[in-house]
Coordinates of C-alpha atoms in Angstrom, one line a residue:
M176 CA 0.4 0.1 -0.7
E177 CA 1.2 3.5 -0.8
P178 CA 1.0 6.2 1.4
R179 CA -0.9 9.3 0.8
N180 CA 1.0 12.3 2.4
N181 CA -1.7 14.9 1.8
T182 CA -3.5 14.0 5.0
R183 CA -5.8 17.1 4.6
L184 CA -8.1 15.7 2.1
L185 CA -8.2 11.9 3.2
E186 CA -12.0 10.4 3.9
F187 CA -12.0 7.8 6.5
V188 CA -14.6 5.3 6.1
L189 CA -16.2 4.3 9.0
L190 CA -17.8 0.5 8.6
G191 CA -19.7 0.6 11.5
F192 CA -21.6 -2.3 13.1
S193 CA -23.0 -4.0 9.4
Q194 CA -23.2 -3.6 6.0
D195 CA -26.5 -5.0 5.5
P196 CA -28.9 -2.7 4.7
D197 CA -32.1 -4.4 6.2
L198 CA -30.6 -4.0 10.1
Q199 CA -29.9 0.3 9.4
P200 CA -33.0 1.1 10.5
V201 CA -32.8 -1.0 13.6
I202 CA -29.4 0.2 14.7
Y203 CA -30.4 3.8 14.0
G204 CA -34.2 3.2 16.2
L205 CA -31.4 1.3 19.0
F206 CA -28.8 4.0 19.4
L207 CA -30.9 6.9 18.9
S208 CA -33.0 5.5 21.7
M209 CA -30.2 5.2 23.9
Y210 CA -28.6 8.4 23.1
L211 CA -31.5 10.2 24.2
I212 CA -32.2 7.9 27.2
T213 CA -28.4 9.0 28.2
V214 CA -29.0 13.1 27.5
A215 CA -32.5 12.8 29.2
G216 CA -31.2 10.6 32.4
N217 CA -28.1 13.0 33.3
M218 CA -29.9 16.0 32.8
L219 CA -32.2 15.1 35.1
I220 CA -30.0 14.0 37.5
I221 CA -27.5 17.7 37.1
L222 CA -31.5 19.0 37.6
V223 CA -31.8 17.3 40.3
I224 CA -28.4 18.4 42.2
I225 CA -28.5 21.7 41.4
S226 CA -32.5 22.1 42.7
D227 CA -31.8 20.3 46.0
A228 CA -29.4 22.4 48.7
N229 CA -29.3 19.0 50.2
L230 CA -27.2 17.8 47.5
H231 CA -24.7 20.9 47.8
T232 CA -21.9 18.1 48.6
P233 CA -18.8 16.7 47.8
M234 CA -20.5 13.4 46.5
Y235 CA -22.8 15.4 44.2
F236 CA -20.8 17.8 43.2
F237 CA -18.8 15.5 41.6
L238 CA -21.6 12.7 40.5
S239 CA -23.3 15.9 38.5
N240 CA -19.7 16.6 36.9
L241 CA -19.6 12.7 35.8
S242 CA -23.1 13.4 34.5
F243 CA -22.2 16.3 32.2
V244 CA -19.3 13.9 31.6
D245 CA -21.1 11.4 30.4
I246 CA -23.9 13.5 28.3
C247 CA -20.4 14.9 26.2
F248 CA -18.6 11.3 26.2
T249 CA -21.9 9.6 24.2
S250 CA -22.3 12.9 22.3
T251 CA -18.9 12.0 20.7
T252 CA -19.6 9.4 19.0
V253 CA -23.4 8.5 18.3
P254 CA -24.4 11.6 16.6
K255 CA -22.0 11.2 13.6
M256 CA -23.0 7.6 13.6
L257 CA -26.9 8.2 13.4
V258 CA -26.1 10.9 10.8
N259 CA -23.8 8.5 8.6
I260 CA -26.8 5.9 8.9
Q261 CA -29.6 8.4 7.7
T262 CA -27.2 10.3 4.9
K263 CA -25.8 6.3 4.1
R264 CA -22.6 8.2 4.0
K265 CA -19.9 6.5 5.8
T266 CA -17.2 8.8 5.4
I267 CA -15.5 11.2 7.8
Q268 CA -13.1 13.6 7.2
Y269 CA -9.6 13.6 8.1
A270 CA -10.0 16.9 10.2
D271 CA -13.2 15.9 12.1
C272 CA -11.6 12.6 12.3
I273 CA -8.6 13.7 14.7
T274 CA -11.5 16.1 16.4
Q275 CA -13.5 13.4 17.4
M276 CA -10.6 10.9 18.4
Y277 CA -9.4 14.4 20.7
F278 CA -13.1 15.0 22.4
F279 CA -13.2 11.6 22.8
L280 CA -10.0 11.0 24.7
I281 CA -10.9 13.7 27.2
F282 CA -14.1 12.7 28.0
V283 CA -13.1 9.1 28.7
E284 CA -10.3 10.2 30.5
L285 CA -12.3 12.3 32.2
D286 CA -14.5 9.6 32.8
N287 CA -11.7 7.7 34.8
F288 CA -10.7 10.7 36.9
L289 CA -13.9 11.4 37.8
L290 CA -14.2 8.4 39.2
A291 CA -11.1 7.6 41.0
V292 CA -11.6 10.9 42.9
M293 CA -15.3 9.6 44.0
A294 CA -13.4 6.7 45.6
Y295 CA -11.5 9.1 47.3
D296 CA -14.6 10.8 48.9
R297 CA -16.1 7.8 49.7
Y298 CA -12.3 6.5 51.2
V299 CA -12.6 9.7 53.2
A300 CA -16.0 9.7 54.2
I301 CA -16.1 6.1 55.6
C302 CA -12.7 5.7 56.8
H303 CA -12.1 9.5 58.4
P304 CA -15.9 10.7 58.9
L305 CA -14.7 13.1 61.3
H306 CA -12.5 15.4 59.4
Y307 CA -14.3 14.5 56.5
T308 CA -15.7 18.2 56.0
S309 CA -12.3 19.8 56.6
I310 CA -10.6 17.5 54.1
M311 CA -13.5 17.8 51.4
S312 CA -13.5 21.3 51.4
R313 CA -15.1 23.2 48.3
R314 CA -11.2 24.5 47.2
L315 CA -9.8 20.8 47.4
C316 CA -13.1 19.4 45.4
G317 CA -13.1 22.4 42.4
F318 CA -9.1 21.4 42.7
L319 CA -9.5 17.6 42.0
V320 CA -12.6 18.1 39.5
L321 CA -9.9 21.1 37.6
L322 CA -7.0 18.6 38.1
S323 CA -8.8 15.8 36.1
W324 CA -9.5 18.3 33.2
I325 CA -6.2 19.1 33.0
V326 CA -4.4 16.3 32.8
S327 CA -7.7 14.8 30.7
I328 CA -7.0 17.8 27.7
L329 CA -3.1 17.5 27.9
H330 CA -3.0 13.3 27.6
A331 CA -5.8 14.1 24.6
L332 CA -3.3 16.4 22.9
L333 CA -0.6 14.8 23.0
Q334 CA -2.3 11.4 21.9
S335 CA -3.4 13.8 19.1
M336 CA -0.8 15.2 17.7
M337 CA 0.9 11.8 17.2
V338 CA -1.6 10.6 15.3
L339 CA -0.9 13.8 12.7
Q340 CA 2.4 13.0 12.6
L341 CA 1.2 9.5 11.0
S342 CA 1.3 8.9 6.9
F343 CA -1.9 7.2 5.9
C344 CA -2.6 4.4 3.2
T345 CA -5.0 4.0 0.8
D346 CA -6.6 1.4 2.7
L347 CA -8.7 3.9 4.7
E348 CA -11.5 1.8 6.4
I349 CA -12.1 2.1 10.1
P350 CA -14.1 -0.8 11.3
H351 CA -15.2 1.0 14.3
F352 CA -18.4 3.4 14.6
F353 CA -16.1 6.3 15.3
C354 CA -12.6 7.1 15.3
E355 CA -11.2 5.2 17.9
L356 CA -7.1 5.9 18.6
N357 CA -6.2 2.5 18.1
Q358 CA -8.0 1.6 15.0
V359 CA -6.9 5.3 13.7
A360 CA -3.2 4.1 14.4
Q361 CA -3.3 0.4 12.4
L362 CA -4.3 2.3 9.6
N363 CA -0.7 3.9 9.0
C364 CA 2.1 3.0 6.5
S365 CA 5.0 5.1 7.9
E366 CA 7.5 3.7 10.8
T367 CA 5.7 4.5 14.2
F368 CA 7.8 2.9 16.3
L369 CA 8.4 5.7 19.4
N370 CA 5.1 7.1 18.5
D371 CA 3.7 3.7 19.3
V372 CA 5.9 4.3 22.5
V373 CA 5.0 7.3 23.3
M374 CA 1.1 6.5 22.6
Y375 CA 0.8 3.1 24.6
F376 CA 2.6 4.4 27.5
A377 CA 0.9 7.1 27.6
L378 CA -2.8 5.4 27.9
V379 CA -1.5 3.2 30.2
L380 CA -0.1 5.0 32.7
L381 CA -3.6 7.5 32.5
A382 CA -5.6 4.2 32.9
T383 CA -3.2 2.7 36.0
V384 CA -3.1 5.9 37.9
P385 CA -7.3 6.1 38.6
L386 CA -7.6 2.6 38.7
S387 CA -4.8 2.5 41.6
G388 CA -6.6 4.7 43.0
I389 CA -10.0 3.1 43.3
L390 CA -8.6 -0.1 44.5
Y391 CA -6.3 1.4 47.4
S392 CA -9.3 3.4 48.5
Y393 CA -11.7 0.4 48.1
S394 CA -9.4 -1.9 50.2
K395 CA -9.2 1.0 53.0
I396 CA -12.9 1.1 52.8
V397 CA -13.7 -2.8 52.9
S398 CA -10.7 -3.3 55.8
S399 CA -13.1 0.2 57.7
I400 CA -16.1 -1.8 57.2
R401 CA -14.7 -5.0 58.3
A402 CA -13.7 -3.4 61.4
I403 CA -17.7 -2.5 62.4
S404 CA -18.9 -4.5 65.0
T405 CA -23.0 -4.0 64.3
A406 CA -24.4 -5.6 61.1
Q407 CA -26.6 -2.2 60.8
G408 CA -23.2 -0.4 61.2
K409 CA -21.6 -2.4 58.1
Y410 CA -24.8 -2.3 55.7
K411 CA -24.7 2.1 56.5
A412 CA -21.5 2.4 55.5
F413 CA -21.4 0.1 52.5
S414 CA -24.5 1.9 51.1
T415 CA -22.7 4.9 51.2
C416 CA -20.7 3.9 48.6
A417 CA -22.5 1.1 46.9
S418 CA -23.9 3.3 43.9
H419 CA -20.5 4.2 43.0
L420 CA -19.0 0.6 43.5
S421 CA -21.5 -0.4 41.2
V422 CA -20.6 2.4 38.4
V423 CA -16.7 2.0 38.8
S424 CA -17.7 -2.3 38.1
L425 CA -19.8 -1.8 35.2
F426 CA -17.7 1.1 33.5
C427 CA -13.9 -1.0 34.1
C428 CA -15.6 -4.2 33.2
T429 CA -16.9 -3.2 30.0
G430 CA -13.8 -1.6 29.2
L431 CA -11.5 -4.1 30.4
G432 CA -13.8 -6.5 27.9
V433 CA -13.5 -4.9 25.2
Y434 CA -9.5 -5.2 25.2
L435 CA -10.0 -8.8 26.0
S436 CA -12.6 -9.7 23.6
S437 CA -10.6 -8.3 20.7
A438 CA -7.2 -9.7 21.9
A439 CA -8.9 -13.3 22.0
S440 CA -11.0 -13.2 18.6
H441 CA -8.4 -10.3 17.0
S442 CA -11.8 -8.8 15.5
S443 CA -12.5 -5.6 15.2
Q444 CA -16.0 -5.7 14.6
A445 CA -16.1 -7.9 17.5
S446 CA -14.2 -4.5 19.2
A447 CA -16.5 -2.1 18.0
T448 CA -19.1 -4.8 19.0
A449 CA -17.7 -5.0 22.6
S450 CA -16.9 -0.7 23.1
V451 CA -20.6 -0.1 22.8
M452 CA -20.8 -1.3 26.3
Y453 CA -18.8 1.8 28.0
T454 CA -19.2 4.1 25.1
V455 CA -23.5 3.8 25.2
V456 CA -24.4 1.8 27.7
T457 CA -22.7 2.8 30.6
P458 CA -23.7 6.7 30.3
M459 CA -26.9 5.4 30.0
L460 CA -27.3 3.4 33.1
N461 CA -25.5 5.6 35.5
P462 CA -28.7 8.0 36.0
F463 CA -30.1 4.7 37.2
I464 CA -28.1 2.9 39.0
Y465 CA -27.5 6.3 41.3
S466 CA -31.4 7.4 41.2
L467 CA -32.1 3.4 42.1
R468 CA -30.0 2.9 44.5
N469 CA -29.6 5.9 46.0
K470 CA -32.1 7.4 48.5
D471 CA -31.1 11.1 48.9
V472 CA -31.6 11.1 45.2
K473 CA -34.7 9.4 44.9
R474 CA -35.9 11.8 47.7
A475 CA -35.0 14.8 46.0
L476 CA -35.9 13.7 42.3
K477 CA -39.4 12.8 44.1
R478 CA -39.4 16.7 45.7
L479 CA -38.6 17.9 42.1
L480 CA -41.4 16.2 40.1
V481 CA -44.5 17.1 43.3
G482 CA -42.5 20.5 43.1
K483 CA -43.4 20.4 38.9
L484 CA -46.5 18.9 39.2

């Protein structure tokens, strides 16, 4: 395959899930429904937290940020796929592909960091309850969210700059429904050993740091809960982090499942299908997990709905 140096004129082809025309309306309806549920559910969580003074705490401050990021996370990929199905065109311009990849990396990293920050918040609440208010001050909460944004933006910028250095071949088909970093990088025709080292090192580093923080926080939480003498006390302590633990498990397990399934099957199509779980399904389920498993959110939601009526 011959490299094409004029990358600004390139168009990639997003193959999506299926080439069968009969399945396109089904895929369109399914993803449109999931996208609308994701946006509506997460917007409702943000509205409930803003409107209820009882939820103006660090835990719900982080949750409102997570809901906002989930909306943006899904919006970087699904609308473009819906437009492609509607117009029956699967192409995406080079600049649009890099832009989509850039914002996708920002929001996926923000999800990781916010989940780690929320784990730290639960660690302080359970392991150091008497000092919770002084430790989790407004200044610290704002700093943690700001730091998450800065690191995520810098990482996405680094990865995007690395992709901009690549020369692409004439085969520009991406077996995915969006411009995923690994899939785009595989289309290059140039020697990219240094690029690969930097890209994968940064990815591994920024994936393991939040995960290590989550595991450390929950190891301390489990130790503290085990030290509680009464069953009622253990249940009360565990219930404060049950929703967050469910979201972390869902996000991490589905994300890990994507890479394990693609590595086991060596199928890009299988990877695209599996990635739906953490790019679309997880952001859609988060509001349900927090509203159904969290008594404070349920009470605030009920007050909001009753007040509107």
